[in-house]
Amino acid sequence: MSTAALELTGLKKSFGKAEIIRGIDLSIGKAERHAIIGPNGAGKSTLFNLITARFPPSAGTVKLHGEDLAGLEPYQINRKGLSRSFQITNIFPKMTVFENVRCALLWSQGYKYSFWNLVNRSRALTEGAEAILEQINLLERRNLPAGTLSYAEQRALEIGITIAGGADVIMLDEPTAGMSHSETDYITDLIMKVTEGKTLIMVEHDMGVVFGLADRISVLVYGEIIATGKPEDVRADPRVQEAYLGAALEAEH
Amino acid sequence: MSDQLTTDPSKPAQRMRAGSMTLTLGPWIVAAIALMVMPYIFTSNSALTIMNQMWITVVFALAYNMLLGQGGMLSFGHAVYMGLGGFFCMHLMNYIEDFGLAFPLPLLPLFGGLFGMGFAMIIGSFSTSGAGTRFAMISLGVGELIAACSVIIVAFFGGEEGISGDRTYGLPFFGVEFLKQIEVYYLISFWLMLSAVLMYLFSRTPVGRMANAVRDNPERAQFLGYSARWVRFYSFCASGFFCGIAGGLFAISYEILTEENLNATSSGVILLVTFLGGVGFFFGPIIGAIAFTLLQTVLSLQTELWAIYVGALFLATVMFFPGGLAGLMMMHVPALRLGKASGLVMPYIKTLIPGAIGVLGVCALIEMTFHFRHAAKGDHEMTLFWTTFDSHTVMPWLIAGIIAAVGLGVARATAPAMKEAWDEANTAGGAS
Amino acid sequence: MELILVNVIDGLVTGLLLFMLSAGLTLIFSMMGVLNFAHASFYMLGAYFAYQISLALGFWVGLLIAPLIVGVMGAGVERYGLRRVHQYGHVPELIFTFGLALLIEELVQFVWGKNQMAYDIPDILNFTAFSIAGNSIPAYKIFMIFISVGIFMGLLYVLTKTRVGMIIQAALSYPRTVEALGHNVPLIFMGVFGVGTALAGVAGVIAGPVLGTFPGMAFVLGSIVFVTIVIGGLGSLWGALVASLLIGWITTFAKSYNIAMSDILNGIGIATPENLSDNMFRDLWTVTSPQIADILPYILMVLILIFRPAGLFGKRES
């Protein structure tokens, strides 16, 4: 069996006396599309933050392509091929759309902390950024300050920034939060397009999106995963139906 | 793919690149020409001194803005890097004099820069882990520490008298020994252009762009593969380098450095200058430095209270136009682009000129109050706006009061019309 | 032995004075996230107002009224100045208070001139309370201690035992929640700012006669107050107290015991170099503790910021 793209073993996190994550074991394979669902407060964002080292776990390990991520800073993890988006849009509002994407490309194109290259002059940067903008369909908006885009466009830009660096494990935190039906469909198509061949881990509430995109689903309730498997299997699981407002699962389909 | 020697209009990337390079080259050329020509317009020695001071302040302010505007880091003790660079250069100058080294003076600021950068590396190693309050506090503490040490460590800082030297002992540079003020002017202008260009280019490099990114959203920058801390560190060191250059230029120009160059007041002044000019634009600090130097030299000759006016101006800037003077100017760009800026001229005249007169009236009242309260007994005469009058009679007060009230009143009355004109000038469409 | 006692009392006076200033500052920071650079300026205004009032109505009336005036001014600054700048972010807020400090200093010079004011200790307190080993302890200093301790007790009582105090404590950490519960949080902010500056004013009133009432007094004390709250931990009242006393005692002891660096260096085995006046490090050898007494707090602050960034009692930054 090949190394899992992301492997969580016995992961726990407590804040003071409150145990938010109570022991998670999860293995996500390469190029798998995995959705994590669960009621509000289950700990989904905390889980994301643990994986991306926003704070350290209280116990357990996180392994990326078999490598233990303990003690690493977020930027180091990012350099190893893991990239994430945020639940609340996290872009650079004062920079133009084009510059947002270009900044996302800098490290992966090897520029590091150089002060002897001019970014304007690099054709690779410009063309790379344009290619990404093309993919997320924001090419006409390239010179607007990112803060002036509509909400859905900003979310699309967020996804663009997330994948720009060429990471092969992409984590999206509620990418369609707050969107209308048509916007949701649009973003879902976008996600499918840009994560072709990559490992995708997604936190989502919208069941339509989940069932359309995911290869496997995990259900997170009160800091524990109560079920993992193919979408149809999980949907039929009685524990899931009981814990996660079974009516919601039925209502979507 | 062919090389980018030919600009292919159908490729937007190439067209943009070529276009923007020629556009941005323009202001620099104009600035260079202006720098060279100015001594011939303002020929007096005092004008030269003022200009030298201006250009040194510009370099310092631009270096300071690398942190404040570009990096979002507020430093309260930044004068130390300029001061240390300056002191180092003074010692170097004395060394050259004492040992007869064949060292050309124009190279001196470079060493000031290196020394400043060296110190920035030491301090930055622990101060740049945070960007906000913690960074500001460390900068304050370090600034006070070094300023206090400067009185104690007499060997390096010269104690109360500072360190003085003579710049004319260096290796003659193409025959120039820098005895004359105008020679120093051109040396400073050269370093000013060089530093400004380098600092501008720095903001266009990967680390410069990421400095902006880290300023706006450090967490996001982490997930682009960049350590926010390292980015800030590099910005800090680069800023220290150019501060040191400013210090070296100061050493050359004034031939003396004292504790005053390092202290909290100097740090405060550069913050004021940079913010007044506008931190959001590259040329903001340039405007701020020029405006402040002019205010300081010209205004201080007219009144003892110039510090109050500057302080009030500063507060007004923070409260009403935090983009600074540069922000005020750039605010008009949309109107200019729409071609509707001419519609603003009349409303501006109707509102701003009475407003300015009103403000002058208030200033007159303030001046008179000060004179009334603090002048020597029996000295009732004072001069203001080219008129001499007795500050203990009622008439001047009445006149000033009326001018103030009328001026401000008119401004207040016409302000809504100005606002309307502003909105009109900024909306596309309608009559041009 | 007796000298130690004298220094303990002196240090206590300084420390408590510092505490009155830093308590208000740390409360303001804790609630509004803004470091009020102009805090020491309100201290100065307290002294000047008290002086002016005392000319007409005596010291005690000044002690009562001056802090009130300062507090009202502080509340006004918050309401009309700070609140406006708040929307632009933290950096403009800091710059605003910085500019305010500059302006207040200039205004004070404008009104009262640049010389020191003859603001004196009131006659009833102008005697020696007692002597220790030939050093006389003025009664005024004892008075200062009592006032400071009294204020601290009062503050503690209001914050922990009264309803208003509870609301303030809650608003310190979760202003939005408190607002959602129906309390007028902007009013609370204004009140806390006003009380904080009034405290600074009180410090000015009682310190003015002893430390001198002159336009530079804010500048002299200003940065030390910041150092104090950073060492104590931003937002922590206990931290402010501990740090203030610590700094008070450290600076007093350093000034009174003339410890020379050369003695310390000799003590650990490094011999004094022969030709000291030409030696590059001669300043290091000749430095004595009174010289560095005033910069010890800064050294301490930098050390704390490196090794324990949250301060002695501060909450860790997330």
mmCIF file of C-alpha atoms in Angstrom, chain A residues 98 102 105 109 111 119-133 139 142, chain B residues 12-14 16-17:
data_model
loop_
_atom_site.group_PDB
_atom_site.id
_atom_site.type_symbol
_atom_site.label_atom_id
_atom_site.label_comp_id
_atom_site.label_asym_id
_atom_site.label_seq_id
_atom_site.Cartn_x
_atom_site.Cartn_y
_atom_site.Cartn_z
ATOM 1 C CA PHE A 98 -2.974 39.748 -10.169
ATOM 2 C CA ARG A 102 1.740 36.346 -8.182
ATOM 3 C CA LEU A 105 3.796 31.782 -6.973
ATOM 4 C CA GLN A 109 9.263 29.448 -8.522
ATOM 5 C CA TYR A 111 12.556 33.224 -5.566
ATOM 6 C CA VAL A 119 9.046 40.546 -10.153
ATOM 7 C CA ASN A 120 7.760 42.642 -13.030
ATOM 8 C CA ARG A 121 10.475 41.321 -15.266
ATOM 9 C CA SER A 122 9.869 37.677 -14.794
ATOM 10 C CA ARG A 123 7.889 36.215 -17.619
ATOM 11 C CA ALA A 124 7.466 32.955 -15.754
ATOM 12 C CA LEU A 125 5.756 34.748 -12.890
ATOM 13 C CA THR A 126 3.510 36.789 -15.128
ATOM 14 C CA GLU A 127 2.457 33.892 -17.299
ATOM 15 C CA GLY A 128 2.037 31.575 -14.349
ATOM 16 C CA ALA A 129 -0.188 34.097 -12.614
ATOM 17 C CA GLU A 130 -2.217 34.627 -15.750
ATOM 18 C CA ALA A 131 -2.699 30.902 -16.145
ATOM 19 C CA ILE A 132 -4.105 30.642 -12.648
ATOM 20 C CA LEU A 133 -6.292 33.700 -13.167
ATOM 21 C CA LEU A 139 -8.507 37.440 -15.736
ATOM 22 C CA ARG A 142 -6.745 41.296 -12.580
ATOM 23 C CA PRO B 12 -0.694 41.851 -22.812
ATOM 24 C CA ALA B 13 2.104 40.841 -20.473
ATOM 25 C CA GLN B 14 4.823 42.239 -22.688
ATOM 26 C CA MET B 16 2.301 45.992 -19.851
ATOM 27 C CA ARG B 17 5.906 45.541 -18.972
#
